[in-house]
Amino acid sequence: MVVAFASAVAVGTVLLTLPVASESGEPTDLVTALFTATSAVCVTGLIVVDTPGHWSTFGELVILGLIQVGGLGIMTLASLLGLLITRRLGLRMRLTAQTETKALGLGDVRRVVVGVALVSFAFETVIAAVLVARFLTGYDYELGTALYHGVFHAVSAFNNAGFALYPDNLMSFVTDAWVCVPIAVAVIAGGLGFPVWIEVWRHARGSLRRWSLHVRLTVLTTAVLLVVGAVAITAAEWNNPDTLGRFGVGGRILAGLFHAVMPRTAGFNSLDLAEFEAGTLLVNDILMFIGGGSAGTAGGIKVTTFALLAFVIVAEVRAQPTVHLMGRKVPSTVQRQALAVVLLSVGTVVTATLTLLALTPFTLDEVLFESVSAFATVGLSTGITTELPPAGELVLTVLMFAGRIGPITFASALALRERTRRYELPEERPIIG
């Protein structure tokens, strides 16, 4: 998976350095092309140059293609191609696709791969149709322009990429519900994860009790975080004249809800994040770090990891020997994996933040926000991305790459070989807490 995503980034970088990819007709420097290609493949949305201003139509189409490739996943696309050509999947392809799509068994891989493609294209088509209709009727776009903008933003939204074809992202549409709501719906849908939608479709006519633990945990935790985020952000910014304070009640609620969805790793913004209160930025840091659902287009440590560790803490406080969650017992191996994901993620973000603080003159709030946004593949920024030195851009590039393929996958790939422990040492318990 690491090699596959790295190869996609490399191809995207080469294409974006071509003179035809820029509006000026001049070759784009390597660091900028690498950063943009990584941001697109890793469906992040951070940019160091203005997307509509710097890139030509060819460059924008390259970015769109990289977003779709990164959102669906390299192995998923390869598996789909294999199915189309041979109508079967070899064992190696099934194993790699199983890793990326989080299929539970090898027998599930083919169904999951096809399901991923159908879910993606269905949501993107519906959202694109709504946006095209709005651009035609509300903004007098020509049909070709409306189609281009509608498809681009639908793909970018469902894949949680956050790339926009406007210099101010979506700030021009801050009070337009016909643009903001469809994009927010697409972000939530993509962020829930493909296994959720496949299982929901499978049990559409059955009881909710038939949903697996993963689906129930993902949906419930996502709903809670969306409500908590909306209340916290809207309340904190309600009277801020530079953000929500300049709108009426309806506009404030719409913008507050929109910005509660975006930290799910989408990266669109309808308000200037540089004007947010420090507390609002911290709320965004937390929401971005948690992220969305597993095996979807979202980043972060994932909502299931966050919820599971919360229940682990509850079980420990209650002195319970095992963790029970929604009528099921959670294996200790899953608990260790969740703990490893969180600690590796925290260590990565802290290291990057310290590095950026040493390389730039920006404050801790700004640098931490940027680091979390890059690692969680969100794409939100307080505006400092374009002012980073090349070394800072490379730090964020590594963060985006590690965040997209996952800290566990990234760490495992760095290990040159797998070791088997053939013995156990005498047991001894240190004092905790």
Short mmCIF file of C-alpha atoms in Angstrom, two decimals:
data_model
loop_
_atom_site.label_atom_id
_atom_site.label_comp_id
_atom_site.label_asym_id
_atom_site.label_seq_id
_atom_site.Cartn_x
_atom_site.Cartn_y
_atom_site.Cartn_z
CA MET A 1 0.00 0.00 0.00
CA VAL A 2 2.84 2.38 0.81
CA VAL A 3 4.48 1.76 -2.56
CA ALA A 4 1.15 2.07 -4.39
CA PHE A 5 0.28 5.44 -2.84
CA ALA A 6 3.84 6.67 -3.27
CA SER A 7 3.70 5.71 -6.96
CA ALA A 8 0.45 7.62 -7.42
CA VAL A 9 2.00 10.68 -5.76
CA ALA A 10 5.04 10.38 -8.02
CA VAL A 11 2.92 10.20 -11.18
CA GLY A 12 0.84 13.15 -10.02
CA THR A 13 3.96 15.17 -9.24
CA VAL A 14 5.39 14.60 -12.70
CA LEU A 15 2.11 15.60 -14.37
CA LEU A 16 1.78 18.76 -12.28
CA THR A 17 5.32 19.88 -13.10
CA LEU A 18 4.48 19.93 -16.83
CA PRO A 19 4.09 23.42 -18.34
CA VAL A 20 0.60 22.53 -19.58
CA ALA A 21 -0.55 22.04 -15.97
CA SER A 22 -0.10 25.70 -15.01
CA GLU A 23 -2.03 28.78 -16.16
CA SER A 24 1.22 30.59 -16.94
CA GLY A 25 2.54 27.80 -19.14
CA GLU A 26 5.68 27.61 -17.03
CA PRO A 27 6.81 24.43 -15.22
CA THR A 28 5.80 24.31 -11.55
CA ASP A 29 8.62 23.78 -9.06
CA LEU A 30 9.07 20.26 -7.73
CA VAL A 31 8.20 20.95 -4.07
CA THR A 32 4.91 22.66 -4.96
CA ALA A 33 3.95 19.88 -7.37
CA LEU A 34 4.88 17.20 -4.82
CA PHE A 35 2.91 18.94 -2.07
CA THR A 36 -0.19 19.35 -4.26
CA ALA A 37 -0.05 15.78 -5.60
CA THR A 38 0.31 14.38 -2.08
CA SER A 39 -2.53 16.56 -0.84
CA ALA A 40 -4.77 15.30 -3.66
CA VAL A 41 -3.90 11.59 -3.44
CA CYS A 42 -4.18 11.71 0.34
CA VAL A 43 -7.49 13.61 -0.06
CA THR A 44 -6.29 16.36 2.25
CA GLY A 45 -6.91 19.68 0.50
CA LEU A 46 -4.02 21.75 1.84
CA ILE A 47 -2.61 24.01 -0.87
CA VAL A 48 0.47 26.20 -1.25
CA VAL A 49 -0.76 27.87 -4.46
CA ASP A 50 -4.24 29.07 -5.42
CA THR A 51 -5.93 26.15 -7.19
CA PRO A 52 -7.94 28.09 -9.84
CA GLY A 53 -5.29 30.79 -10.18
CA HIS A 54 -2.17 28.64 -10.58
CA TRP A 55 -3.38 25.44 -12.24
CA SER A 56 -4.76 25.20 -15.76
CA THR A 57 -7.79 23.09 -16.64
CA PHE A 58 -5.40 20.21 -17.32
CA GLY A 59 -3.81 20.67 -13.90
CA GLU A 60 -7.22 20.81 -12.21
CA LEU A 61 -8.26 17.59 -13.98
CA VAL A 62 -5.05 15.93 -12.80
CA ILE A 63 -5.88 17.00 -9.24
CA LEU A 64 -9.45 15.70 -9.66
CA GLY A 65 -8.16 12.36 -10.92
CA LEU A 66 -5.72 12.08 -8.03
CA ILE A 67 -8.54 12.83 -5.56
CA GLN A 68 -10.69 10.05 -7.02
CA VAL A 69 -7.79 7.61 -7.04
CA GLY A 70 -6.85 8.46 -3.47
CA GLY A 71 -10.43 8.38 -2.23
CA LEU A 72 -11.33 5.02 -3.72
CA GLY A 73 -7.90 3.63 -2.89
CA ILE A 74 -5.14 2.32 -5.14
CA MET A 75 -5.81 -1.33 -4.36
CA THR A 76 -9.56 -0.90 -4.76
CA LEU A 77 -9.10 0.58 -8.24
CA ALA A 78 -6.64 -2.17 -9.18
CA SER A 79 -9.10 -4.79 -7.95
CA LEU A 80 -11.92 -3.22 -9.96
CA LEU A 81 -9.73 -3.26 -13.07
CA GLY A 82 -8.87 -6.90 -12.40
CA LEU A 83 -12.56 -7.78 -12.07
CA LEU A 84 -13.41 -6.01 -15.32
CA ILE A 85 -10.66 -7.76 -17.25
CA THR A 86 -10.62 -11.28 -15.77
CA ARG A 87 -13.85 -11.34 -13.71
CA ARG A 88 -11.90 -12.74 -10.81
CA LEU A 89 -9.37 -11.69 -8.18
CA GLY A 90 -6.13 -13.51 -7.49
CA LEU A 91 -5.13 -14.34 -3.95
CA ARG A 92 -2.51 -11.58 -3.70
CA MET A 93 -4.91 -8.94 -5.03
CA ARG A 94 -7.61 -10.12 -2.64
CA LEU A 95 -5.20 -9.88 0.29
CA THR A 96 -4.11 -6.34 -0.55
CA ALA A 97 -7.66 -5.21 -1.28
CA GLN A 98 -8.77 -6.78 2.00
CA THR A 99 -6.18 -4.69 3.86
CA GLU A 100 -7.28 -1.42 2.27
CA THR A 101 -11.07 -1.91 2.30
CA LYS A 102 -11.09 -3.52 5.77
CA ALA A 103 -13.04 -6.52 4.44
CA LEU A 104 -13.47 -9.09 7.21
CA GLY A 105 -12.72 -12.14 5.10
CA LEU A 106 -11.29 -13.04 1.70
CA GLY A 107 -14.74 -14.13 0.57
CA ASP A 108 -16.02 -10.59 1.17
CA VAL A 109 -13.42 -8.80 -0.93
CA ARG A 110 -15.11 -8.94 -4.33
CA ARG A 111 -18.46 -7.77 -2.96
CA VAL A 112 -16.83 -5.00 -0.94
CA VAL A 113 -14.74 -3.75 -3.87
CA VAL A 114 -17.78 -3.54 -6.16
CA GLY A 115 -19.78 -1.97 -3.35
CA VAL A 116 -17.13 0.70 -2.79
CA ALA A 117 -17.30 1.75 -6.45
CA LEU A 118 -21.10 1.80 -6.54
CA VAL A 119 -21.40 3.81 -3.32
CA SER A 120 -18.81 6.35 -4.50
CA PHE A 121 -20.25 6.97 -7.93
CA ALA A 122 -23.85 7.02 -6.68
CA PHE A 123 -23.20 9.73 -4.09
CA GLU A 124 -20.97 11.74 -6.41
CA THR A 125 -23.59 11.67 -9.19
CA VAL A 126 -26.45 12.81 -6.95
CA ILE A 127 -24.45 15.60 -5.29
CA ALA A 128 -23.09 16.75 -8.64
CA ALA A 129 -26.63 16.94 -10.06
CA VAL A 130 -27.80 19.15 -7.17
CA LEU A 131 -24.79 21.45 -7.45
CA VAL A 132 -25.09 21.74 -11.24
CA ALA A 133 -28.75 22.70 -10.91
CA ARG A 134 -27.89 25.33 -8.30
CA PHE A 135 -25.04 26.82 -10.35
CA LEU A 136 -27.32 27.03 -13.41
CA THR A 137 -30.33 28.58 -11.68
CA GLY A 138 -28.73 30.61 -8.92
CA TYR A 139 -25.51 31.89 -10.44
CA ASP A 140 -26.20 31.88 -14.21
CA TYR A 141 -23.27 29.60 -15.01
CA GLU A 142 -23.06 28.28 -18.55
CA LEU A 143 -23.92 24.58 -18.79
CA GLY A 144 -20.32 23.46 -19.34
CA THR A 145 -19.02 25.55 -16.44
CA ALA A 146 -21.83 24.37 -14.15
CA LEU A 147 -21.12 20.72 -15.02
CA TYR A 148 -17.40 21.14 -14.44
CA HIS A 149 -17.80 22.92 -11.11
CA GLY A 150 -20.56 20.58 -9.95
CA VAL A 151 -18.65 17.39 -10.70
CA PHE A 152 -15.36 18.71 -9.32
CA HIS A 153 -16.85 19.78 -5.99
CA ALA A 154 -19.00 16.65 -5.67
CA VAL A 155 -15.96 14.40 -6.11
CA SER A 156 -13.87 16.59 -3.82
CA ALA A 157 -16.60 16.59 -1.15
CA PHE A 158 -17.43 12.87 -1.11
CA ASN A 159 -13.74 12.00 -1.04
CA ASN A 160 -13.26 14.48 1.83
CA ALA A 161 -10.59 16.31 -0.16
CA GLY A 162 -11.57 19.95 0.30
CA PHE A 163 -10.15 21.23 -3.01
CA ALA A 164 -12.28 24.05 -4.46
CA LEU A 165 -12.25 26.01 -7.70
CA TYR A 166 -12.59 29.37 -5.95
CA PRO A 167 -9.79 31.50 -4.45
CA ASP A 168 -11.71 31.82 -1.17
CA ASN A 169 -12.75 28.15 -1.13
CA LEU A 170 -16.51 28.27 -0.38
CA MET A 171 -16.68 31.59 1.49
CA SER A 172 -18.78 33.08 -1.33
CA PHE A 173 -21.49 30.50 -0.59
CA VAL A 174 -21.49 30.81 3.20
CA THR A 175 -25.26 31.47 3.42
CA ASP A 176 -26.29 29.39 0.38
CA ALA A 177 -27.87 26.21 1.75
CA TRP A 178 -28.22 24.72 -1.76
CA VAL A 179 -24.44 24.61 -2.03
CA CYS A 180 -23.33 24.10 1.58
CA VAL A 181 -25.84 21.39 2.56
CA PRO A 182 -25.18 19.00 -0.38
CA ILE A 183 -21.44 19.34 0.14
CA ALA A 184 -21.81 18.71 3.88
CA VAL A 185 -23.98 15.64 3.19
CA ALA A 186 -21.36 14.30 0.76
CA VAL A 187 -18.62 14.85 3.34
CA ILE A 188 -20.56 12.97 6.03
CA ALA A 189 -21.42 10.14 3.62
CA GLY A 190 -17.82 9.68 2.52
CA GLY A 191 -16.54 10.02 6.07
CA LEU A 192 -18.74 7.24 7.47
CA GLY A 193 -16.75 4.64 5.53
CA PHE A 194 -17.68 2.17 2.82
CA PRO A 195 -18.30 -0.82 5.17
CA VAL A 196 -21.05 1.21 6.87
CA TRP A 197 -22.92 1.96 3.65
CA ILE A 198 -22.54 -1.57 2.31
CA GLU A 199 -23.97 -3.04 5.50
CA VAL A 200 -26.75 -0.44 5.73
CA TRP A 201 -27.76 -1.33 2.16
CA ARG A 202 -27.60 -5.03 2.94
CA HIS A 203 -29.92 -4.66 5.95
CA ALA A 204 -32.05 -1.82 4.55
CA ARG A 205 -35.29 -3.67 5.22
CA GLY A 206 -34.23 -5.30 8.46
CA SER A 207 -33.94 -4.20 12.07
CA LEU A 208 -31.20 -1.85 13.19
CA ARG A 209 -30.23 -4.56 15.68
CA ARG A 210 -28.82 -6.53 12.75
CA TRP A 211 -26.17 -3.88 12.24
CA SER A 212 -22.70 -4.94 13.28
CA LEU A 213 -20.89 -3.40 16.23
CA HIS A 214 -18.69 -1.42 13.85
CA VAL A 215 -21.63 0.19 12.04
CA ARG A 216 -23.54 1.06 15.22
CA LEU A 217 -20.44 2.49 16.86
CA THR A 218 -19.49 4.53 13.78
CA VAL A 219 -22.94 6.01 13.22
CA LEU A 220 -23.57 6.80 16.89
CA THR A 221 -20.16 8.36 17.54
CA THR A 222 -20.32 10.39 14.32
CA ALA A 223 -23.75 11.76 15.24
CA VAL A 224 -22.62 12.69 18.76
CA LEU A 225 -19.48 14.44 17.51
CA LEU A 226 -21.42 16.36 14.86
CA VAL A 227 -23.91 17.64 17.43
CA VAL A 228 -21.22 18.49 19.99
CA GLY A 229 -19.06 20.17 17.33
CA ALA A 230 -21.96 22.20 15.95
CA VAL A 231 -22.99 23.45 19.38
CA ALA A 232 -19.42 24.26 20.45
CA ILE A 233 -18.39 26.06 17.25
CA THR A 234 -21.63 27.98 16.83
CA ALA A 235 -21.71 29.08 20.47
CA ALA A 236 -18.04 30.13 20.47
CA GLU A 237 -18.31 32.15 17.26
CA TRP A 238 -21.90 33.45 17.63
CA ASN A 239 -20.92 37.03 18.44
CA ASN A 240 -17.58 37.11 16.60
CA PRO A 241 -18.02 39.93 14.04
CA ASP A 242 -15.34 38.41 11.80
CA THR A 243 -17.06 35.01 11.51
CA LEU A 244 -20.68 34.25 12.46
CA GLY A 245 -21.49 37.59 14.03
CA ARG A 246 -22.10 39.38 10.73
CA PHE A 247 -24.95 37.08 9.63
CA GLY A 248 -28.56 36.63 10.69
CA VAL A 249 -29.71 33.71 12.83
CA GLY A 250 -30.24 31.42 9.83
CA GLY A 251 -26.84 32.22 8.35
CA ARG A 252 -25.10 31.68 11.67
CA ILE A 253 -26.71 28.29 12.18
CA LEU A 254 -25.95 27.18 8.60
CA ALA A 255 -22.30 28.28 8.79
CA GLY A 256 -21.90 26.77 12.26
CA LEU A 257 -23.30 23.42 11.13
CA PHE A 258 -21.15 23.49 7.99
CA HIS A 259 -17.99 24.06 9.99
CA ALA A 260 -18.93 21.30 12.43
CA VAL A 261 -18.94 18.87 9.49
CA MET A 262 -15.71 20.01 7.83
CA PRO A 263 -13.31 18.83 10.59
CA ARG A 264 -14.56 15.32 9.74
CA THR A 265 -11.53 15.62 7.39
CA ALA A 266 -13.18 17.49 4.52
CA GLY A 267 -11.24 20.76 4.36
CA PHE A 268 -13.81 23.10 2.84
CA ASN A 269 -14.36 26.38 4.62
CA SER A 270 -17.08 29.03 4.29
CA LEU A 271 -15.54 31.23 7.02
CA ASP A 272 -12.04 32.62 7.49
CA LEU A 273 -10.42 30.24 9.97
CA ALA A 274 -7.73 32.80 10.79
CA GLU A 275 -10.47 34.83 12.54
CA PHE A 276 -11.64 31.95 14.75
CA GLU A 277 -11.30 32.22 18.52
CA ALA A 278 -8.51 30.18 20.13
CA GLY A 279 -11.10 27.90 21.77
CA THR A 280 -12.76 27.24 18.42
CA LEU A 281 -9.43 26.25 16.90
CA LEU A 282 -8.88 23.81 19.77
CA VAL A 283 -12.32 22.26 19.19
CA ASN A 284 -11.40 21.87 15.53
CA ASP A 285 -8.07 20.28 16.51
CA ILE A 286 -9.91 17.65 18.55
CA LEU A 287 -12.52 16.93 15.88
CA MET A 288 -9.88 16.72 13.14
CA PHE A 289 -7.70 14.37 15.17
CA ILE A 290 -10.63 12.00 15.78
CA GLY A 291 -11.63 12.09 12.12
CA GLY A 292 -14.30 9.91 10.50
CA GLY A 293 -15.13 6.28 9.87
CA SER A 294 -12.73 3.47 9.02
CA ALA A 295 -12.16 2.29 5.45
CA GLY A 296 -13.71 5.45 4.01
CA THR A 297 -12.38 8.70 2.63
CA ALA A 298 -11.88 10.30 6.05
CA GLY A 299 -8.67 10.55 8.03
CA GLY A 300 -7.83 10.92 11.70
CA ILE A 301 -7.57 8.13 14.24
CA LYS A 302 -11.19 7.23 13.33
CA VAL A 303 -14.34 7.47 15.42
CA THR A 304 -14.32 3.76 16.30
CA THR A 305 -10.84 4.06 17.80
CA PHE A 306 -11.89 7.07 19.86
CA ALA A 307 -15.11 5.45 21.09
CA LEU A 308 -13.43 2.14 21.88
CA LEU A 309 -10.76 3.78 24.03
CA ALA A 310 -13.47 5.73 25.85
CA PHE A 311 -15.17 2.45 26.77
CA VAL A 312 -11.81 0.95 27.76
CA ILE A 313 -11.37 3.81 30.23
CA VAL A 314 -14.91 3.29 31.58
CA ALA A 315 -14.26 -0.43 32.06
CA GLU A 316 -10.98 0.29 33.85
CA VAL A 317 -12.59 2.88 36.14
CA ARG A 318 -15.27 0.35 37.02
CA ALA A 319 -12.60 -2.32 37.64
CA GLN A 320 -14.14 -4.60 35.02
CA PRO A 321 -11.79 -7.33 33.70
CA THR A 322 -13.08 -7.10 30.11
CA VAL A 323 -14.55 -4.44 27.85
CA HIS A 324 -18.19 -4.88 26.85
CA LEU A 325 -19.62 -2.62 24.17
CA MET A 326 -23.20 -2.65 22.86
CA GLY A 327 -23.78 -6.23 23.87
CA ARG A 328 -20.44 -7.50 22.63
CA LYS A 329 -17.06 -8.27 24.18
CA VAL A 330 -14.14 -6.41 22.59
CA PRO A 331 -10.97 -8.53 22.16
CA SER A 332 -7.82 -7.30 23.88
CA THR A 333 -5.98 -7.34 20.54
CA VAL A 334 -8.33 -4.67 19.20
CA GLN A 335 -7.79 -2.58 22.32
CA ARG A 336 -4.01 -2.76 21.85
CA GLN A 337 -4.36 -1.80 18.21
CA ALA A 338 -6.49 1.22 19.12
CA LEU A 339 -3.96 2.29 21.73
CA ALA A 340 -1.11 1.91 19.25
CA VAL A 341 -2.93 4.01 16.63
CA VAL A 342 -3.57 6.84 19.09
CA LEU A 343 -0.07 6.92 20.57
CA LEU A 344 1.62 6.74 17.17
CA SER A 345 -0.65 9.52 15.92
CA VAL A 346 0.00 11.74 18.93
CA GLY A 347 3.75 11.19 18.62
CA THR A 348 3.69 12.01 14.91
CA VAL A 349 1.69 15.22 15.37
CA VAL A 350 3.81 16.40 18.30
CA THR A 351 7.05 15.76 16.42
CA ALA A 352 5.81 17.63 13.36
CA THR A 353 4.53 20.52 15.48
CA LEU A 354 7.86 20.92 17.23
CA THR A 355 9.66 20.79 13.88
CA LEU A 356 7.40 23.45 12.35
CA LEU A 357 7.79 25.67 15.41
CA ALA A 358 11.55 25.53 14.89
CA LEU A 359 11.26 26.25 11.15
CA THR A 360 8.64 29.02 11.19
CA PRO A 361 7.74 32.17 13.18
CA PHE A 362 4.09 31.13 13.67
CA THR A 363 2.34 30.59 17.00
CA LEU A 364 1.62 27.23 18.62
CA ASP A 365 -2.11 27.51 17.85
CA GLU A 366 -1.44 28.00 14.14
CA VAL A 367 1.25 25.34 13.84
CA LEU A 368 -0.66 22.72 15.84
CA PHE A 369 -3.77 23.34 13.74
CA GLU A 370 -1.74 22.90 10.56
CA SER A 371 -0.07 19.69 11.78
CA VAL A 372 -3.31 18.06 12.91
CA SER A 373 -5.02 19.12 9.68
CA ALA A 374 -2.27 17.56 7.57
CA PHE A 375 -2.00 14.32 9.55
CA ALA A 376 -5.77 13.85 9.72
CA THR A 377 -5.97 14.63 5.97
CA VAL A 378 -8.42 17.47 6.63
CA GLY A 379 -7.08 20.39 4.64
CA LEU A 380 -8.33 23.22 6.85
CA SER A 381 -5.81 25.99 7.44
CA THR A 382 -5.53 29.28 9.25
CA GLY A 383 -3.74 30.62 6.18
CA ILE A 384 -0.11 29.85 6.98
CA THR A 385 0.34 27.00 4.48
CA THR A 386 1.34 29.28 1.63
CA GLU A 387 3.90 31.03 3.88
CA LEU A 388 5.77 27.89 4.93
CA PRO A 389 9.37 27.42 3.80
CA PRO A 390 10.11 24.43 1.53
CA ALA A 391 11.27 22.40 4.55
CA GLY A 392 7.94 23.08 6.26
CA GLU A 393 6.05 22.00 3.13
CA LEU A 394 7.99 18.72 3.12
CA VAL A 395 7.09 18.13 6.78
CA LEU A 396 3.39 18.51 5.93
CA THR A 397 3.85 16.29 2.87
CA VAL A 398 5.14 13.45 5.05
CA LEU A 399 2.32 14.05 7.54
CA MET A 400 -0.36 13.84 4.83
CA PHE A 401 1.12 10.66 3.41
CA ALA A 402 1.42 8.96 6.80
CA GLY A 403 -2.07 10.05 7.75
CA ARG A 404 -3.69 8.71 4.57
CA ILE A 405 -2.28 5.20 4.65
CA GLY A 406 -2.61 4.99 8.44
CA PRO A 407 -0.03 5.09 11.22
CA ILE A 408 -0.10 1.32 11.72
CA THR A 409 0.44 0.58 8.02
CA PHE A 410 3.14 3.23 7.79
CA ALA A 411 4.97 1.95 10.89
CA SER A 412 4.67 -1.67 9.73
CA ALA A 413 6.09 -0.78 6.34
CA LEU A 414 9.11 0.81 8.00
CA ALA A 415 9.86 -2.43 9.81
CA LEU A 416 12.15 -4.37 7.48
CA ARG A 417 11.05 -7.76 8.68
CA GLU A 418 8.52 -9.39 10.93
CA ARG A 419 9.88 -10.98 14.10
CA THR A 420 8.33 -13.81 16.05
CA ARG A 421 8.85 -13.92 19.83
CA ARG A 422 9.74 -17.45 20.93
CA TYR A 423 9.77 -16.83 24.66
CA GLU A 424 8.12 -14.78 27.43
CA LEU A 425 9.94 -13.02 30.26
CA PRO A 426 8.93 -13.25 33.96
CA GLU A 427 5.86 -11.12 34.67
CA GLU A 428 6.10 -8.01 36.83
CA ARG A 429 3.64 -5.12 37.19
CA PRO A 430 4.85 -1.48 37.36
CA ILE A 431 2.80 1.12 39.24
CA ILE A 432 0.40 2.96 36.91
CA GLY A 433 -0.93 6.39 37.76
#
